[in-house]
XYZ file of C-alpha atoms in Angstrom:
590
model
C 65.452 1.959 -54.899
C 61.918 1.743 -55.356
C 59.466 -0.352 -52.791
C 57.633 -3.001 -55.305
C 54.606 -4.031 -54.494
C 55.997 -7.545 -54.353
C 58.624 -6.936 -51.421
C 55.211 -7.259 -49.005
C 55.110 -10.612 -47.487
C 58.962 -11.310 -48.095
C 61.369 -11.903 -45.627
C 62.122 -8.077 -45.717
C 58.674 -7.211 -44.782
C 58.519 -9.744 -41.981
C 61.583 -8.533 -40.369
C 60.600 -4.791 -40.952
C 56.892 -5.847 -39.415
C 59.026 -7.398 -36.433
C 60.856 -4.128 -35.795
C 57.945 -1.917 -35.656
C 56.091 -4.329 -33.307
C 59.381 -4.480 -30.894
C 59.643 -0.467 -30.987
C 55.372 -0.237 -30.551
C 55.855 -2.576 -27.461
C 58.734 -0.344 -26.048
C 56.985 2.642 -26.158
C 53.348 1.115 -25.262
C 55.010 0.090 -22.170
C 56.499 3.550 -21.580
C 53.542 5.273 -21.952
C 51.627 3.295 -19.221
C 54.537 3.901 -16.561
C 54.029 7.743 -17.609
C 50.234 7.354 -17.268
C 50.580 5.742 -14.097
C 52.911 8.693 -13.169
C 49.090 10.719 -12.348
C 48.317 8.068 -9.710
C 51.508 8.009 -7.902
C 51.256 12.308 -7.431
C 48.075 11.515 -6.245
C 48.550 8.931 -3.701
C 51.609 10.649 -2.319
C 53.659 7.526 -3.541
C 56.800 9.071 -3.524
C 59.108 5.906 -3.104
C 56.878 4.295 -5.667
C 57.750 7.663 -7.682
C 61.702 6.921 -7.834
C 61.247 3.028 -8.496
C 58.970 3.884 -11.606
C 61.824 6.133 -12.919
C 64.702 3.845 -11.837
C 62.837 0.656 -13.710
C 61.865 2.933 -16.728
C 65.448 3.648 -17.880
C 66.014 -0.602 -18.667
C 63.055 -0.350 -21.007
C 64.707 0.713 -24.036
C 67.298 -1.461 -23.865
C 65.070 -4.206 -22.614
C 63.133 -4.521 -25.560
C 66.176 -3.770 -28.364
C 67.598 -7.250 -26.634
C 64.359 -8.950 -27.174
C 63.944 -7.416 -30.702
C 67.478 -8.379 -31.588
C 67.083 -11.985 -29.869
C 63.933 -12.394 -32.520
C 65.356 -11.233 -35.683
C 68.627 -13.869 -35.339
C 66.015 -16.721 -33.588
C 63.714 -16.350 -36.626
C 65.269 -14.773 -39.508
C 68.567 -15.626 -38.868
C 69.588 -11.841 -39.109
C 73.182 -12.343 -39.100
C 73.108 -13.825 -42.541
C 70.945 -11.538 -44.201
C 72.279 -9.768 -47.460
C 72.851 -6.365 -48.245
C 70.074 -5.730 -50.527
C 67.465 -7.265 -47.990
C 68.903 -5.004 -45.325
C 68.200 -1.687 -47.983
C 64.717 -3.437 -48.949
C 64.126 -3.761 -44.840
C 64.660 -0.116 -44.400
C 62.635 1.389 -47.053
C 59.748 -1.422 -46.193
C 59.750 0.295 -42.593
C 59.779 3.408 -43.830
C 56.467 2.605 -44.965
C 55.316 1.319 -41.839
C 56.049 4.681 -40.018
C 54.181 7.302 -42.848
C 51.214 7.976 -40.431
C 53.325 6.835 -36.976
C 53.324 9.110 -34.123
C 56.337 8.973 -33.030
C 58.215 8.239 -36.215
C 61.629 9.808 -34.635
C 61.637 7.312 -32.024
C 60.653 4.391 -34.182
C 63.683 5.408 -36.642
C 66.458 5.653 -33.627
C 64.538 2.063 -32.306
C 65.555 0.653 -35.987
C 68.986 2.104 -36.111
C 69.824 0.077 -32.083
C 68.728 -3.002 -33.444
C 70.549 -3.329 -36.620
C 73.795 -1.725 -35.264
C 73.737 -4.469 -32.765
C 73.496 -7.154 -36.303
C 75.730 -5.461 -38.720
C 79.117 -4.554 -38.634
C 80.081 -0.536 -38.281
C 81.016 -0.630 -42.112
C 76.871 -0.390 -42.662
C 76.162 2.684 -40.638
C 75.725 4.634 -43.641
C 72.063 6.291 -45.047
C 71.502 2.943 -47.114
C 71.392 0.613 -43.973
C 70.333 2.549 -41.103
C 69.070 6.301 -40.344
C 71.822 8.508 -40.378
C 69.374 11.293 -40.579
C 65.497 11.126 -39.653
C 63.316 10.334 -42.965
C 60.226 11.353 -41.847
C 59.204 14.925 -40.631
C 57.619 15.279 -37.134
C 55.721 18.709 -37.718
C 52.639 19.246 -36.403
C 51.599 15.474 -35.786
C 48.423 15.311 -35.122
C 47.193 13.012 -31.932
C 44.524 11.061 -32.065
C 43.580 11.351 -28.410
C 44.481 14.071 -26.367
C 45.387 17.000 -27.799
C 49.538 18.203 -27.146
C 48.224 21.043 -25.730
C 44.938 22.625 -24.609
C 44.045 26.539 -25.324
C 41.751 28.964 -22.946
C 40.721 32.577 -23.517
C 39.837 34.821 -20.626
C 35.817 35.195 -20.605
C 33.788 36.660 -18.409
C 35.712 35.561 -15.273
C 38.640 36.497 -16.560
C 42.646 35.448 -16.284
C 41.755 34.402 -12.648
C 39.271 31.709 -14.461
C 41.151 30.394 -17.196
C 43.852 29.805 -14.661
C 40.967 27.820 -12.382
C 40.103 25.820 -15.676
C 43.434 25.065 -16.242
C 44.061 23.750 -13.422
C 41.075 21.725 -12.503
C 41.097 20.066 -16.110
C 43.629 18.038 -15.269
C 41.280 16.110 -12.822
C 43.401 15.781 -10.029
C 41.763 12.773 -7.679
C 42.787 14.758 -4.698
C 40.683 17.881 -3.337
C 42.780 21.159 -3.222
C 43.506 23.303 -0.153
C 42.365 26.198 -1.406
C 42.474 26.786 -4.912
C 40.735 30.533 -4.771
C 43.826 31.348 -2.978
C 46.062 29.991 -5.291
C 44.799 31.477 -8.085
C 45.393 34.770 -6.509
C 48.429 34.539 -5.943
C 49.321 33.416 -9.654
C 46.941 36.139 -10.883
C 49.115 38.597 -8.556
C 52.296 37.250 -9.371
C 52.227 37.859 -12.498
C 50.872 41.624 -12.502
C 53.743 42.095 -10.275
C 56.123 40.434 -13.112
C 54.641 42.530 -15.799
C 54.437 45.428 -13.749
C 50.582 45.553 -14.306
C 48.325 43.555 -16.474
C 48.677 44.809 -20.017
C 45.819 45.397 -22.622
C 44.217 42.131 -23.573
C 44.737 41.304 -27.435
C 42.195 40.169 -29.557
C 44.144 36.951 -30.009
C 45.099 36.691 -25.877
C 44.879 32.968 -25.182
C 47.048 30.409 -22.745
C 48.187 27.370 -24.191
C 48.899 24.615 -22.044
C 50.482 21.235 -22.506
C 47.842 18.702 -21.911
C 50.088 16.310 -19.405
C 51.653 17.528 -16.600
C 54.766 16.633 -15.812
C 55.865 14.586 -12.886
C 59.174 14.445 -11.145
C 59.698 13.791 -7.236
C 56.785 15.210 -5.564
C 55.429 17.703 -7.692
C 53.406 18.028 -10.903
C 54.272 20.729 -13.367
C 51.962 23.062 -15.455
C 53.348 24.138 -18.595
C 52.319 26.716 -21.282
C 52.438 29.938 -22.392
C 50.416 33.253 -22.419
C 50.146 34.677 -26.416
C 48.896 38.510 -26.193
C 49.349 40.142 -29.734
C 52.943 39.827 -30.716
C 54.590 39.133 -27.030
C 54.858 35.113 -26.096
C 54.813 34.809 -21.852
C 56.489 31.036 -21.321
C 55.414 29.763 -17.517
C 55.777 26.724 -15.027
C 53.557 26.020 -11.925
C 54.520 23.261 -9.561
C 51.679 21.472 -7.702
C 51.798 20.142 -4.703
C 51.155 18.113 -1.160
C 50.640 20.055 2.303
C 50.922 18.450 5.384
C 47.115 17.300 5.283
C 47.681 15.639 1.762
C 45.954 18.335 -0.297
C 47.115 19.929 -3.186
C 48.106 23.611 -3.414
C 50.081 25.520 -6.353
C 53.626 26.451 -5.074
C 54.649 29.426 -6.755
C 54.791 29.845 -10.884
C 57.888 30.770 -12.721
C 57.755 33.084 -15.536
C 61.548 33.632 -16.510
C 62.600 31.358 -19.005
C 65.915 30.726 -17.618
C 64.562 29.879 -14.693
C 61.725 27.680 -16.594
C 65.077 26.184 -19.023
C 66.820 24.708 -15.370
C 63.736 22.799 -14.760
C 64.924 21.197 -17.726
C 68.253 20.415 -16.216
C 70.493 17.455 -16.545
C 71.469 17.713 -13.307
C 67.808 16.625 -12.430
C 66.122 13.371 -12.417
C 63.705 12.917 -15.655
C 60.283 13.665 -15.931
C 57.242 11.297 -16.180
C 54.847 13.063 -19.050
C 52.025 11.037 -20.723
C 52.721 11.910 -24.499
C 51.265 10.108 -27.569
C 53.158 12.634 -29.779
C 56.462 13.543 -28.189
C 57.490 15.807 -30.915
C 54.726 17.461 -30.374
C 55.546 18.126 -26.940
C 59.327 19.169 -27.704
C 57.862 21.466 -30.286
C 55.736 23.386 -27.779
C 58.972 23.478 -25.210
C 61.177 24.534 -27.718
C 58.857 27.853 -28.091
C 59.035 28.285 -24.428
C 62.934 27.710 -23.905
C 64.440 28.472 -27.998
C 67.874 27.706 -26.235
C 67.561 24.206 -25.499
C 68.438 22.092 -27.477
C 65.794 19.607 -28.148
C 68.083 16.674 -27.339
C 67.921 17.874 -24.074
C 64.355 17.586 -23.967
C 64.321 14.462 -25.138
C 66.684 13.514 -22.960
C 64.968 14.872 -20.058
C 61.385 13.911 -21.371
C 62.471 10.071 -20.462
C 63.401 9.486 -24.037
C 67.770 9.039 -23.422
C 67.728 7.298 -26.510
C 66.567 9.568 -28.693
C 68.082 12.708 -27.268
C 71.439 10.887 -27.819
C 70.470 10.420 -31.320
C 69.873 14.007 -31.912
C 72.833 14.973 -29.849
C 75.443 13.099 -31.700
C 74.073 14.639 -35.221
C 74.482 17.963 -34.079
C 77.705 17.084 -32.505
C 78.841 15.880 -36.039
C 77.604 18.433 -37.461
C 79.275 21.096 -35.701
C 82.613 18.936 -36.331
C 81.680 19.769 -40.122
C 81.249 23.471 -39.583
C 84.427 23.734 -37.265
C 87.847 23.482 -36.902
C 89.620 23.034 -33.314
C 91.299 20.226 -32.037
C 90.302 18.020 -28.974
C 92.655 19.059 -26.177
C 92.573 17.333 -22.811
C 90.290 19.227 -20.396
C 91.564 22.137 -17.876
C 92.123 21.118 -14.343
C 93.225 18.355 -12.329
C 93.928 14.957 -14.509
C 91.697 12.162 -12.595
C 93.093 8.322 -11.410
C 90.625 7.006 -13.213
C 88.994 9.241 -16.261
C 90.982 10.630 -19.238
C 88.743 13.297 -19.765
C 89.014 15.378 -23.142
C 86.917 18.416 -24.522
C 86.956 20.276 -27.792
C 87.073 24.149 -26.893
C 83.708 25.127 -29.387
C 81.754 23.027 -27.930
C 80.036 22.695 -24.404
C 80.738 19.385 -23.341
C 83.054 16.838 -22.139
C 84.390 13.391 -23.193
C 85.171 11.141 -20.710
C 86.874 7.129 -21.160
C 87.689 4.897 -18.166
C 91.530 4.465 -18.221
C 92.857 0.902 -18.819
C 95.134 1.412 -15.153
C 93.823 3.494 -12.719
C 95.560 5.054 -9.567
C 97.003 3.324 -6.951
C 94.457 5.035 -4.510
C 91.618 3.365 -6.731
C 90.675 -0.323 -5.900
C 88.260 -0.952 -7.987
C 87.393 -2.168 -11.731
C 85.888 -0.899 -14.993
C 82.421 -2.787 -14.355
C 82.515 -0.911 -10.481
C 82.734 2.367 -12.473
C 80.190 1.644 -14.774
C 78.036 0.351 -12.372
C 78.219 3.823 -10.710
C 77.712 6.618 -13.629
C 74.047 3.862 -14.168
C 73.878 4.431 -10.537
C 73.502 8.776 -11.068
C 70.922 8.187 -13.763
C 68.797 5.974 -11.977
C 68.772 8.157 -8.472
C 67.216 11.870 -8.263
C 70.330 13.680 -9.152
C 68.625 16.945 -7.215
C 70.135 19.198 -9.964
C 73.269 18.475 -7.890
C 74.790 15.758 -9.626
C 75.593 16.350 -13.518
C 73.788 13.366 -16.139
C 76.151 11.644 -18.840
C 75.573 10.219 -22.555
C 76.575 7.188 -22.470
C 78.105 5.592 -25.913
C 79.871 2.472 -27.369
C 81.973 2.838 -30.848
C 81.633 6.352 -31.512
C 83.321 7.748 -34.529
C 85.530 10.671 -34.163
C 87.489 12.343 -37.335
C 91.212 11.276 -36.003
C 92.879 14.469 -37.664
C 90.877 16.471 -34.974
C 92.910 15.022 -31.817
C 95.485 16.971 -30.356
C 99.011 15.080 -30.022
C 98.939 15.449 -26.155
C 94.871 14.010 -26.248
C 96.298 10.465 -28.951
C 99.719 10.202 -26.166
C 97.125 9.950 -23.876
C 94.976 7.320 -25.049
C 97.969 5.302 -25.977
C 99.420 5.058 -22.896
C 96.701 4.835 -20.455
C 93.469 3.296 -22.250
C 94.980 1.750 -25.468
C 92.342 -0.809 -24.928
C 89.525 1.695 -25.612
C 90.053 3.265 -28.946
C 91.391 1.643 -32.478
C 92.094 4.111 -35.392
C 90.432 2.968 -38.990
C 91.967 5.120 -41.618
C 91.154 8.060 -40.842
C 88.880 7.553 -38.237
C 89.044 6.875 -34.329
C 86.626 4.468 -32.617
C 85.851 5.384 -29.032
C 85.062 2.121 -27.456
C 83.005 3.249 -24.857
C 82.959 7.109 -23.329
C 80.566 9.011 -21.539
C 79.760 12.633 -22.668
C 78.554 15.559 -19.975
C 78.037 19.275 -20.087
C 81.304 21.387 -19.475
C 81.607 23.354 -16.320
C 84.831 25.302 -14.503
C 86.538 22.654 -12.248
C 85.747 24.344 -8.771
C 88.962 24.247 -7.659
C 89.782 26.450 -10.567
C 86.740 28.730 -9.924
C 88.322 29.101 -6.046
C 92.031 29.189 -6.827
C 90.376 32.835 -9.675
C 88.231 34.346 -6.825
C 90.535 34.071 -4.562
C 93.604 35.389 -6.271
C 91.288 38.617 -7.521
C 89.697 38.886 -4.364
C 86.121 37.881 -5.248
C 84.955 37.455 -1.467
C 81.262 37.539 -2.533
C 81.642 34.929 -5.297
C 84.221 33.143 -2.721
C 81.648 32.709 -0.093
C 78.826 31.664 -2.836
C 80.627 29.185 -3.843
C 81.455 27.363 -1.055
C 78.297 27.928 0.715
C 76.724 26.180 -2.868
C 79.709 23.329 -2.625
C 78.297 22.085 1.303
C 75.111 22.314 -0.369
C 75.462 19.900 -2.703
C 76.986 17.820 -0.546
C 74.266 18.240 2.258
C 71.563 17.717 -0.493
C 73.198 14.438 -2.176
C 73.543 13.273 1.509
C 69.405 14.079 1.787
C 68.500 12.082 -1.483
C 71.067 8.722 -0.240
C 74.155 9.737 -1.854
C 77.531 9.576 -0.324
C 79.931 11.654 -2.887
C 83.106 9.489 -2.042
C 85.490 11.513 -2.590
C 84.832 15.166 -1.752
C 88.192 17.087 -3.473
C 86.895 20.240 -4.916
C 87.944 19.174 -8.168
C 85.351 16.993 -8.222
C 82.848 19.864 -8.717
C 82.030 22.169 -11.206
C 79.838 25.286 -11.352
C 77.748 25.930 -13.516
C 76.995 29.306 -15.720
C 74.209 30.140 -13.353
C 76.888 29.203 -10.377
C 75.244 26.387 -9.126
C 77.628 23.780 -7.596
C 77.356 20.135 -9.252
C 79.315 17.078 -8.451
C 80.809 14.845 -11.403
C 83.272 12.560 -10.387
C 80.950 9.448 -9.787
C 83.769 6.159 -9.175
C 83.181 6.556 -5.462
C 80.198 7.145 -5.275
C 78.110 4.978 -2.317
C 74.008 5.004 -1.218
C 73.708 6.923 1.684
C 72.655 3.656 3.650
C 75.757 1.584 2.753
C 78.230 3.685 4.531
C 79.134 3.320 8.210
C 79.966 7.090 9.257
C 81.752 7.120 12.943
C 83.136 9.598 15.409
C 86.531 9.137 15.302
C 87.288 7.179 19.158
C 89.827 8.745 21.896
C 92.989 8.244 21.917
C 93.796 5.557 24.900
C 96.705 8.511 25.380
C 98.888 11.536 24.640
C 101.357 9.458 23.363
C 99.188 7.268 20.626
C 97.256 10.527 19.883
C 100.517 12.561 19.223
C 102.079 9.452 16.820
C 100.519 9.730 13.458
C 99.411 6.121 13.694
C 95.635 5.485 13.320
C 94.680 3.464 16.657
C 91.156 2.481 15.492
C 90.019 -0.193 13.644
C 88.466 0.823 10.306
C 86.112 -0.961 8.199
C 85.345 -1.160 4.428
C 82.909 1.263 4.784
C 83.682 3.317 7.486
C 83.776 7.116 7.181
C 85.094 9.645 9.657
C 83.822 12.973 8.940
C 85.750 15.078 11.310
C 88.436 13.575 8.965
C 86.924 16.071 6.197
C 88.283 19.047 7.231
C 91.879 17.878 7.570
C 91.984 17.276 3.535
C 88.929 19.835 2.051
C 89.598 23.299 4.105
C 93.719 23.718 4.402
C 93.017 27.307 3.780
C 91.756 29.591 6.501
C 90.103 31.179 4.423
C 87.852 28.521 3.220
C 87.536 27.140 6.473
C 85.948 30.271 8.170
C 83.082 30.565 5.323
C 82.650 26.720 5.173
C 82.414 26.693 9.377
C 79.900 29.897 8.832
C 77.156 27.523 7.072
C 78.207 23.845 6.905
C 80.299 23.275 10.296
C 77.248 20.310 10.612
C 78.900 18.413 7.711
C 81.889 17.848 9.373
C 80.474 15.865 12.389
C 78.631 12.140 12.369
C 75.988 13.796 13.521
C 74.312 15.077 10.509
C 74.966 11.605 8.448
C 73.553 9.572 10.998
C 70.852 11.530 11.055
C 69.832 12.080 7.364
C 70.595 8.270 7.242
C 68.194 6.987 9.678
C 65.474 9.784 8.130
C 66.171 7.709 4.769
C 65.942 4.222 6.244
C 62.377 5.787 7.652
C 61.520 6.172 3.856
C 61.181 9.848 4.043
C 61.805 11.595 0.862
C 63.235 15.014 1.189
C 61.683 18.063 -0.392
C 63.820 19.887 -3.158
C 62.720 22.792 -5.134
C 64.299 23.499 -8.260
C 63.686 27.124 -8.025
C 65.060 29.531 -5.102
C 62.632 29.345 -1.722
C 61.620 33.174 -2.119
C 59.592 32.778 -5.069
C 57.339 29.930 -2.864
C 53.771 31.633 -2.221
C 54.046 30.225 1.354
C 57.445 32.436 2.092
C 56.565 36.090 -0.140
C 53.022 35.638 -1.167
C 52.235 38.261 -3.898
C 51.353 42.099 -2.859
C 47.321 41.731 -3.954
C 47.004 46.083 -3.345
């Protein structure tokens, strides 16, 4: 269909002129909150830090409401006709040709009309099954993406100092000769000396930092003839409110978990966000760029890309959904398809007889992990309503399932199966299947890591207000670079809700010897000498759980970390290990 030139003025063209002001609104709005992002680092604002990020994630669906609200006040959506809805599409398609964030604008379009038409319309012609416009090499018409520097006549140690003084902190440094130093040293020592400078040796960097927590993050690369050197430098408050660089990371592995979804997302000030997941995808090739999306603040649009590639992989595969390895849950049915990474997880119609609690509590708490700092200790979820799944690709066992313990959440159409509502996570080993295989081979090393990582995450949930509820080891995963992260969200509590006691003496031998609890116990009460009875049966994980969390098991430490979060302290957490921080191994500078 071709756009004539009288469509402009229509009723099409309103409506598609109403739709690209609700989308510009959304993401003017999101831009200022990242903007503001510089001020909060600045003045140390570090509550005002997780309230920006905990109010940012209602934006999106914030202004889709009010963008849906005006298309059926004005133009009495509902109604409209097929060949208006085609005419709408291709009229915004128009509006978007020299957009700068076209991507976002499309996936904008697509949650507005999918909450007008009916799911027989989500094909090409109504809505944008795949992107339309290309985002390469967008050009802003501010700030550049990113900025470039060449070594002059003071060197790597000054383009480093530029670097880092362009971004005009408002806050002096410590010592930022130092710093540089130790940057310039570190990475000799990575290297193993400085090679031969190129003629085309320049660093890139991206022009906004980005902000999580307490720290600002520098990233770019180094390009030296042929070789490509991705790196990260955190920035940082000392104790006299001055800035100094922490350390800089040049693996990109190490540079990719910064990027976690077990981490809160970052605050970056982008007026081309392509632009920005271009440059990241040079740095880390093996993320995918939902991911970055994802973690750039933009949930929306990383699910968009995610679910193409997800259907795209169906297209190019052929296993069956089985239910997932491990434990079965009270109150997830939790699926997975073995070629691919992830998990699916529905909330069972009837859950366990140990679970009082609804479908709205447990939705309530997987919103609860995305709005808190998950401290790379807590695993994210894509959340989606009415997702299409090919129904010849479901395992018997996975369909007996869903029949008898969430019929309410699925209908089949033809030949298709519509998931109600399911959240989506990475894949990990259950931890009580990692322990259960160390154990039996005689792992000790990997034994001990583990668990040592398992009170870890519990200690550092406890540090940034969460309570994990119930603490089974199945409840955990660990991850390919054996980090412990918790996943199992329905009991979930803040820190500062929970009552945690000693548990009172007995008034005698007799009482104590019964079985019968002789203490009164409120809704909220929680007994952590209590833990050890039901997490460390075997002596063996007992002795290496005593060796470095025996704390956890006494009121002690939650009292404690409680009234240090009802001070409004914010812990400190470092997404990288504490040997690589200047202040513990600064760089050898012979």
């Amino acid at each position: 269909m071709k756009i004539s030139v009288g469509l402009y003025g229509t009723n099409a063209h309103q409506i598609a002129l109403a739709l690209i002001q609700g989308f510009n609104k959304h993401y003017k709005l999101f831009r200022e909150t990242s903007k503001q992002a510089k001020t909060r680092f600045e003045q140390g604002d570090w509550l005002g830090v997780h309230k920006a990020v905990k109010e940012r994630i209602r934006f999106y669906d914030d202004r889709v409401d009010e963008c849906v609200e005006r298309l059926r006040d004005e133009f009495d959506a509902q109604h409209i006709d097929d060949s208006t809805w085609q005419q709408i599409k291709l009229l915004y398609i128009g509006l978007l040709l020299n957009h700068k964030q076209p991507e976002l604008a499309e996936t904008f379009f697509n949650s507005v009309t999918t909450r007008i038409l009916h799911r027989d319309y989500f094909r090409n012609d109504f809505i944008f099954v795949r992107p339309t416009l290309s985002t390469e090499n967008i050009e802003a018409d501010n700030d550049p993406t990113y900025r470039s520097y060449y070594a002059k006549e003071d060197g790597v140690r000054g383009a480093i100092t530029a670097i880092v003084k362009d971004f005009n902190w408002h806050r002096p440094f410590a010592d930022i000769e130092r710093d540089v130093n130790h940057v310039y040293h570190a990475i000799r020592a990575f290297l193993k000396g400085m090679p031969p400078r190129e003629v085309n040796f320049q660093i890139q960097v991206l022009a906004s930092p980005f902000y999580r927590n307490k720290a600002a993050y520098i990233i770019g690369k180094a390009i030296n003839g042929a070789a490509e050197y991705p790196f990260a430098i955190p920035v940082l408050h000392d104790d006299n409110g001055k800035l100094y660089l922490d350390t800089i990371l040049l693996d990109a592995w190490r540079i990719g978990l910064l990027f976690s979804l077990s981490r809160a997302y970052f605050m970056v000030d982008m007026e081309v966000p392509s632009g920005y997941v271009q440059f990241l995808r040079a740095v880390l090739p093996n993320k995918p760029r939902s991911e970055l999306y994802i973690m750039l603040g933009l949930g929306k649009q990383g699910k968009t890309m995610f679910f193409r590639d997800f259907i795209y992989h169906l297209h190019h595969s052929e296993d069956k959904f089985i239910m997932a390895p491990g434990i079965r849950g009270m109150v997830m049915l939790v699926f997975t398809l073995p070629s691919y990474p992830y998990v699916f997880k529905i909330i069972k119609d009837v859950f366990g007889p140990a679970k009082n609690m609804d479908r709205a509590t447990v939705k309530k708490k997987f919103l609860m992990v995305k709005q808190v700092d998950r401290v790379g200790r807590m695993a994210d979820t894509l959340e989606f309503s009415n997702a299409a799944f090919p129904l010849k690709r479901f395992d018997e066992e996975v369909m007996e399932e869903l029949r008898t313990l969430a019929p309410s959440c699925f209908e089949i159409d033809g030949e298709t199966l519509i998931i109600k509502h399911l959240y989506i996570e990475r894949r990990m080993e259950p931890l009580n299947i990692h322990l259960e295989r160390v154990e039996r081979t005689n792992n000790i090393e990997a034994l001990e890591h583990a668990i040592k990582e398992y009170g870890s995450a519990i200690r550092e949930l406890a540090q940034a207000n969460i309570f994990p509820g119930d603490m089974l080891w199945k409840n955990f995963g660990i991850t390919r670079f054996g980090r412990v992260v918790f996943y199992d969200y329905d009991e979930i509590e803040y820190m500062t809700d929970c009552n945690f006691r000693q548990i009172p003496p007995a008034p005698d031998f007799e009482t104590e010897m019964s079985g019968e609890v002789w203490y009164a116990v409120g809704k909220n009460d929680v007994f952590p000498e209590e833990f050890s009875t039901f997490l460390l049966a075997s002596p063996t994980l007992r002795k290496v759980f005593h060796k470095y969390h025996a704390d956890l098991l006494s009121a002690k430490f939650w009292q404690d970390a409680q009234q240090k979060i009802r001070q409004g302290h914010v812990e400190d957490f470092f997404p990288y290990p504490q040997e690589l921080r200047f202040c513990n191994s600064p760089p050898d500078v012979n």
